[in-house]
CSV table of C-alpha atoms in Angstrom, one decimal:
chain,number,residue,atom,x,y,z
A,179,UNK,CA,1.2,-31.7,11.9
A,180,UNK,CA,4.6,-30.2,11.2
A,181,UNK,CA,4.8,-26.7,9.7
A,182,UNK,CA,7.4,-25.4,7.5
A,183,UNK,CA,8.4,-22.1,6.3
A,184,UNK,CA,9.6,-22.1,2.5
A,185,UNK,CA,11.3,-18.9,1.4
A,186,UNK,CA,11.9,-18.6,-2.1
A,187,UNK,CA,14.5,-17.2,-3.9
A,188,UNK,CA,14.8,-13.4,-5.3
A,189,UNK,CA,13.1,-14.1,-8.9
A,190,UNK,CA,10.4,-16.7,-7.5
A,191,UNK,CA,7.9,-16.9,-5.7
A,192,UNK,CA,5.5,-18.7,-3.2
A,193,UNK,CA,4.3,-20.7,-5.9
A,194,UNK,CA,7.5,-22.0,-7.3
A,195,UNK,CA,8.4,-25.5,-8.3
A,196,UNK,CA,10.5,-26.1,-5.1
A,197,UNK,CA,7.5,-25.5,-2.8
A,198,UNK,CA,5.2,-27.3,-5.1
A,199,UNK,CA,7.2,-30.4,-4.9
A,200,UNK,CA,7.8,-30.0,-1.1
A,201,UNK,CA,4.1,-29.9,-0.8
A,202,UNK,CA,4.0,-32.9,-2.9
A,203,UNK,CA,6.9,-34.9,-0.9
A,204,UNK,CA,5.8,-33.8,2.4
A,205,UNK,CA,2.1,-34.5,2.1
A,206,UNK,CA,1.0,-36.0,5.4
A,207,UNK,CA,4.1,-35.2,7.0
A,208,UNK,CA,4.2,-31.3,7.0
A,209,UNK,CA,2.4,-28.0,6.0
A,210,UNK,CA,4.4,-25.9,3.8
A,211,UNK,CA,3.6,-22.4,4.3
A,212,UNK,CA,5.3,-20.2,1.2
A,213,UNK,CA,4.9,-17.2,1.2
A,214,UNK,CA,5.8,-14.2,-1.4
A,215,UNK,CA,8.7,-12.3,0.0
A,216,UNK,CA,8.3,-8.9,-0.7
A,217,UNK,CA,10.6,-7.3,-3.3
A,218,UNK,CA,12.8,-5.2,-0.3
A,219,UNK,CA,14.5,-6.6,2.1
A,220,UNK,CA,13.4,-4.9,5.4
A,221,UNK,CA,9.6,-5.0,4.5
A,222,UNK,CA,10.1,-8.9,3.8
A,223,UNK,CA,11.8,-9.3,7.0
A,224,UNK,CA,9.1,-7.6,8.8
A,225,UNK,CA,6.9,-10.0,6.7
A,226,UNK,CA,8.4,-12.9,8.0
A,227,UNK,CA,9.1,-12.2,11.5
A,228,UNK,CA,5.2,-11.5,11.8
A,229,UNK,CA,4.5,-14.7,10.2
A,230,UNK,CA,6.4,-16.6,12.6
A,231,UNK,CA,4.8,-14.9,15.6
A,232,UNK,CA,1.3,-16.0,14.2
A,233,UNK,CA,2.2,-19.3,13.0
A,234,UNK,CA,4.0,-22.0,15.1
A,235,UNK,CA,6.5,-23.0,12.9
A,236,UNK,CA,8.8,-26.1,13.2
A,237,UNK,CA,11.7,-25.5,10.7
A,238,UNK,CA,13.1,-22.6,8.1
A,239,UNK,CA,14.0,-23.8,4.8
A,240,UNK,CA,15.1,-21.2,2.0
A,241,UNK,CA,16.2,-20.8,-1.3
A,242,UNK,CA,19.5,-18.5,-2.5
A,243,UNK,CA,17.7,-14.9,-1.3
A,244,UNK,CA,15.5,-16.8,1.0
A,245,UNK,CA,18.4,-18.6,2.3
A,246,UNK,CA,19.4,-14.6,2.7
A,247,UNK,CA,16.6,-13.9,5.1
A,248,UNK,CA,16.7,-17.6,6.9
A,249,UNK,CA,19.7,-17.3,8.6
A,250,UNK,CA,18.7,-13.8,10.1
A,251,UNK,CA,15.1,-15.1,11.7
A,252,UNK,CA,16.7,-18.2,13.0
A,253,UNK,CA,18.2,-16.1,16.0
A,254,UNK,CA,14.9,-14.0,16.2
A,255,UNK,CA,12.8,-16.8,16.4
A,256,UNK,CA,15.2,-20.1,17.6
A,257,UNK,CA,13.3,-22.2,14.4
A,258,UNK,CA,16.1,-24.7,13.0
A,259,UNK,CA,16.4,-24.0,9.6
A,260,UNK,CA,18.3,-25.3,6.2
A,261,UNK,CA,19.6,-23.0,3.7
A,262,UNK,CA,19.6,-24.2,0.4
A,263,UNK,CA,22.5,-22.1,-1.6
A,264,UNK,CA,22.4,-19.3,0.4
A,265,UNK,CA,22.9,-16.1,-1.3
A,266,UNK,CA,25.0,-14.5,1.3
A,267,UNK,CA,26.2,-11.3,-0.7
A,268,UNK,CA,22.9,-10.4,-2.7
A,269,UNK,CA,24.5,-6.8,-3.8
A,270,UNK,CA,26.4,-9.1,-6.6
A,271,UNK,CA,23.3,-11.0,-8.0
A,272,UNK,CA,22.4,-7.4,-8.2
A,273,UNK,CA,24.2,-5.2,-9.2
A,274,UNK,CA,25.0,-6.4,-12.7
A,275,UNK,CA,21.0,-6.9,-13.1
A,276,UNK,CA,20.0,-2.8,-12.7
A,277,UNK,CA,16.6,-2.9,-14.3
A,278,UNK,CA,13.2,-4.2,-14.9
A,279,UNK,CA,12.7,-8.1,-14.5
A,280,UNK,CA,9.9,-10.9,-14.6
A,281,UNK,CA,9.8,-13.1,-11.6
A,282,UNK,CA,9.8,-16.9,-12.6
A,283,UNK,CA,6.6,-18.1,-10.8
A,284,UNK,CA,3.0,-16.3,-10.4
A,285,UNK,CA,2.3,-13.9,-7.4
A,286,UNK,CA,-0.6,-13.7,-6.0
A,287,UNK,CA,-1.1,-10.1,-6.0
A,288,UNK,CA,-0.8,-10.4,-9.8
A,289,UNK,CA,2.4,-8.3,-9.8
A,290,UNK,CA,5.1,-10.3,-12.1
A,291,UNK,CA,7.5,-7.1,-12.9
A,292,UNK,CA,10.2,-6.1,-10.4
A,293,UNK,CA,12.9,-3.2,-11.1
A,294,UNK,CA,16.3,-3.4,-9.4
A,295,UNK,CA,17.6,0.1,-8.8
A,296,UNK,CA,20.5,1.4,-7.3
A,297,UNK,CA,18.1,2.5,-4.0
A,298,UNK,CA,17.2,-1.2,-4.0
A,299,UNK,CA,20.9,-2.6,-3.8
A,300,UNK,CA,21.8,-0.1,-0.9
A,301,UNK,CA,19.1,-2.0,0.9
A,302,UNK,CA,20.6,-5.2,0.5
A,303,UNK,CA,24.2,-3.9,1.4
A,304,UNK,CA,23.6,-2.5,4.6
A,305,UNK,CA,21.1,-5.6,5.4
A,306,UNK,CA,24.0,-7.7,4.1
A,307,UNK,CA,26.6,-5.8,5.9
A,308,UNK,CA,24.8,-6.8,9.3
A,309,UNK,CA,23.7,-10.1,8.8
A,310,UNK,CA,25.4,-11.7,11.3
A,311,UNK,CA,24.8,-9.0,13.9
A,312,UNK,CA,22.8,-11.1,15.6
A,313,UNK,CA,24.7,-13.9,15.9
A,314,UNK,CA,25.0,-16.7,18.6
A,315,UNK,CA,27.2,-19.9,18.8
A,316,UNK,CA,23.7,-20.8,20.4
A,317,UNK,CA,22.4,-22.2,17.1
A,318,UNK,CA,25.6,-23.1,15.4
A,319,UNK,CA,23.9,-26.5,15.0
A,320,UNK,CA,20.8,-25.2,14.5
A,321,UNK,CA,22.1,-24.1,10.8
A,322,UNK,CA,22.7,-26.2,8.3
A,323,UNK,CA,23.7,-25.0,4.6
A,324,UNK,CA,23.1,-27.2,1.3
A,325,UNK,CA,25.7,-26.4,-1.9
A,326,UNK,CA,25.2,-28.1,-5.2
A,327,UNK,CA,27.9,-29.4,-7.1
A,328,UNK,CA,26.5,-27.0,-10.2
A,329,UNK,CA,25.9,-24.0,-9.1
A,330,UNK,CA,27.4,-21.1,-10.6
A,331,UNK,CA,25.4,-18.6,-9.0
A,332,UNK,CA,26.0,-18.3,-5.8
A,333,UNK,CA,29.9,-19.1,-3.9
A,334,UNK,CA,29.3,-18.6,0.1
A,335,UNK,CA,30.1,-22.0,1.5
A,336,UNK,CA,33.7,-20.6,3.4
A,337,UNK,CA,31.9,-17.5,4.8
A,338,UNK,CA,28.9,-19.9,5.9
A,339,UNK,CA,31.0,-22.3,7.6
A,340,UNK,CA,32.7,-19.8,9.2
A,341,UNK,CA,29.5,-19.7,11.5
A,342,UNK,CA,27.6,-23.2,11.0
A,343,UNK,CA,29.6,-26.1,10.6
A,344,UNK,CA,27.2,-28.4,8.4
A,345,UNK,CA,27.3,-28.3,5.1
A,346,UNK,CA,25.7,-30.6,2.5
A,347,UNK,CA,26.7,-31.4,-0.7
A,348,UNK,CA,24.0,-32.2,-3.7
A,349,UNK,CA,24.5,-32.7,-7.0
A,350,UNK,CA,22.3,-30.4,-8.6
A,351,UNK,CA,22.0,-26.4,-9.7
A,352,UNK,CA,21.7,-23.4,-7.7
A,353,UNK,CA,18.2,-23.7,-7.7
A,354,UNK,CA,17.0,-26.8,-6.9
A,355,UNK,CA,15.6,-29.3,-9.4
A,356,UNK,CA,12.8,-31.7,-8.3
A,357,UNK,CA,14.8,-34.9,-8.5
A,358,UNK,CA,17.1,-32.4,-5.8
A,359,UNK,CA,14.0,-31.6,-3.5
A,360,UNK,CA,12.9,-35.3,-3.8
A,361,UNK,CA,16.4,-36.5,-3.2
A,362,UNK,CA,18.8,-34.3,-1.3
A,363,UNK,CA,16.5,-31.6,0.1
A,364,UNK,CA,13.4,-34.1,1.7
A,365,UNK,CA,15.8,-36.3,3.3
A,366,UNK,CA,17.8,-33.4,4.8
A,367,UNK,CA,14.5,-31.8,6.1
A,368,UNK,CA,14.0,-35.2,7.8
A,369,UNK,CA,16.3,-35.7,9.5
A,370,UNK,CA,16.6,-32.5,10.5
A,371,UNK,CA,13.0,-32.2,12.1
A,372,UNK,CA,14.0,-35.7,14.1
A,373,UNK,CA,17.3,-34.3,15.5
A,374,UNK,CA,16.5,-30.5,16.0
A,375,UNK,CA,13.5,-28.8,17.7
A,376,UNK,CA,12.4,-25.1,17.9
A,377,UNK,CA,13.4,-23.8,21.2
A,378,UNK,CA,9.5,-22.9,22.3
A,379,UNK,CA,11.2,-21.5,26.3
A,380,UNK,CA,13.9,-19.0,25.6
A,381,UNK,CA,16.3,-18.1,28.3
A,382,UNK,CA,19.3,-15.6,28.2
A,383,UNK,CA,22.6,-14.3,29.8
A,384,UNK,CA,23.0,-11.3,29.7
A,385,UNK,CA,27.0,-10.4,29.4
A,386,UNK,CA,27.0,-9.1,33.2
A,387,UNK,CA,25.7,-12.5,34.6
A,388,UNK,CA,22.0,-11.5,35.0
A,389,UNK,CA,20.0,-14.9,33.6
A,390,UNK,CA,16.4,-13.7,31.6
A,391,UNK,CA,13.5,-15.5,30.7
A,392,UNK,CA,12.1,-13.9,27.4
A,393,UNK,CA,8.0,-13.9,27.3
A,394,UNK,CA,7.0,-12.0,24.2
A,395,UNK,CA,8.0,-10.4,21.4
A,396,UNK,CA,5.4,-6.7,21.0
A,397,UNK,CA,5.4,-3.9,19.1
A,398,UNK,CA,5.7,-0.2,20.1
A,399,UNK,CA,1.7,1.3,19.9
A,400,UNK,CA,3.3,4.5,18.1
A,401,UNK,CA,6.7,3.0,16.0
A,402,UNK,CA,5.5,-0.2,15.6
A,403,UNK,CA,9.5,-1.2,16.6
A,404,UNK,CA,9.9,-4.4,17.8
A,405,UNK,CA,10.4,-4.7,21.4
A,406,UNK,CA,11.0,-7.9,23.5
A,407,UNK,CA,9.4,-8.8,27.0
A,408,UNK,CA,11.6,-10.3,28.9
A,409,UNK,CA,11.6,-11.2,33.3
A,410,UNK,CA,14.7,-11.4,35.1
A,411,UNK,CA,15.1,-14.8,37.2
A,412,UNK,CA,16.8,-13.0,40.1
A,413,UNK,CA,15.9,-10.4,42.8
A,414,UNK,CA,12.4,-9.0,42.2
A,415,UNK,CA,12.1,-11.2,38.8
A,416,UNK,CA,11.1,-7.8,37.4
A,417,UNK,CA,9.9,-7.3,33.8
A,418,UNK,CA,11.8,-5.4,30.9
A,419,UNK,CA,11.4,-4.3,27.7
A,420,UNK,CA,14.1,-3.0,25.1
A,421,UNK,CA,14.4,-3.2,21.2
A,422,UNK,CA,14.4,-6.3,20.0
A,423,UNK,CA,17.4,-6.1,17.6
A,424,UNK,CA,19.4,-4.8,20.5
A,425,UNK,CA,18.2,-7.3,22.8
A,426,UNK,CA,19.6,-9.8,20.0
A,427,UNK,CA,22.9,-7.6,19.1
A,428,UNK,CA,26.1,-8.3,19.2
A,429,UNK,CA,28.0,-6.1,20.9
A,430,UNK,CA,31.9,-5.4,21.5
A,431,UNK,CA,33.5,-5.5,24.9
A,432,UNK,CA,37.6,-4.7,25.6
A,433,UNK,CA,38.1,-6.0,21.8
A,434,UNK,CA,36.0,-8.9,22.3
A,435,UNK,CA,32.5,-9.6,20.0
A,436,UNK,CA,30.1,-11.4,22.2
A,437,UNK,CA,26.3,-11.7,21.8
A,438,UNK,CA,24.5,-8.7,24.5
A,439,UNK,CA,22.0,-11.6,26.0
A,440,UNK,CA,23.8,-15.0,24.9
A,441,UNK,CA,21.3,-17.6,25.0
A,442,UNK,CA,21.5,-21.0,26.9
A,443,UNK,CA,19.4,-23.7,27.8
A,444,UNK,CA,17.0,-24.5,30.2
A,445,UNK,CA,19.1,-26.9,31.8
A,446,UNK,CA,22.0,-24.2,32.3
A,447,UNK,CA,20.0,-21.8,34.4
């Protein structure tokens, strides 16, 4: 069966009314896996990048923060993904909001308080000021956003487009409403999951010429850093590690920004 990753927004949780009525919609179809994003950003992308190394996946979809944290694992883990009003600047949810808050849905560590705190917000900023790092051209179409006519939350469609190219309009809120999920956001995954797969061989140029096979993602015994396994397809065909978020960087080259391995396809080797 098809598995889903649904990431909810800042305020929600796993349990929220979006996930509950993709669980609904897709029953038979897909297994929605939603899990409760931890309150900071780089503990909840640890989070998630471990779930999608135990659990094949077929497609990302988020919500506004979730959306956030999407677009960042889609080059980490080549799933296809749709990000429902993503919340690309989360320091101005925040900012305005310093204080103690209930989150919308039920946890299921029983915990429905969060604070927002200055420490918290200068998380998100330098998360948010390198969010597109890691970005390839690779997944361009891998990407695609969803903007509803009525949202007044969240206004990041030109900087989104200025790295994936579809966009869907829905009539609908920032957060999504049922009727949206049942008809805007179902149909979308659809037809995504027919026209887009997760990329389950990944191969890579490096900015030299060398072509890569990568093998596995592991963690450092004594850091627990991310490292990525990867074989060269020339010479030897050696094995190398290095970190995996420089492995994925993007780095800058006689005034040109280019990714350090770009990725290709099979085909292109």
């Amino acid at each position: 069966m098809i598995k889903i990753m649904f990431l909810h927004g800042f305020t929600s949780s796993g349990d929220c009314e979006i996930a509950d009525t993709l669980r609904k919609e897709l029953d038979g179809i897909a297994e929605v896996v939603a899990p409760d994003i931890p309150l900071h950003p780089y503990e909840a992308m640890d989070v998630l990048q471990d779930l999608c190394g135990e659990q094949q996946f077929d497609l990302i979809v988020g919500s506004s923060c979730g959306s956030f944290y999407g677009q960042q694992l889609v080059r980490f883990t080549t799933l296809p993904a749709i990000l429902v009003s993503p919340f690309l600047k989360m320091t101005e949810f925040l900012e305005p909001r310093i204080g103690i808050h209930e989150y919308k849905s039920p946890r299921k560590d029983g915990q429905q308080q969060f604070e927002i705190t200055p420490e918290l917000i200068a998380e998100f900023a330098w998360m948010e000021a390198h969010q597109f790092d890691c970005y390839d051209p690779f997944n361009r179409d891998r990407v695609w956003g969803m903007f509803g006519s009525q949202d007044t939350l969240a206004h990041f469609r030109n900087l989104f487009t200025e790295y994936y190219p579809k966009a869907i309009d829905f009539d609908g809120p920032h957060t999504m409403t049922a009727g949206n999920v049942h008809q805007d956001l179902v149909p979308a995954i659809k037809q995504m999951l027919a026209e887009v797969t997760p990329v389950r061989e990944r191969y890579f140029r490096h900015f030299k010429g060398g072509k890569y096979r990568l093998w596995h993602i592991a963690k450092d015994s004594e850091t627990q850093e991310r490292m990525v396994v990867y074989q060269a397809l020339y010479s030897k065909h050696g094995y190398w590690v290095r970190p995996e978020r420089m492995f994925f960087e993007r780095i800058i080259r006689d005034g040109d920004t280019f990714p350090r391995f770009a990725e290709i396809k099979k085909e292109d080797l």
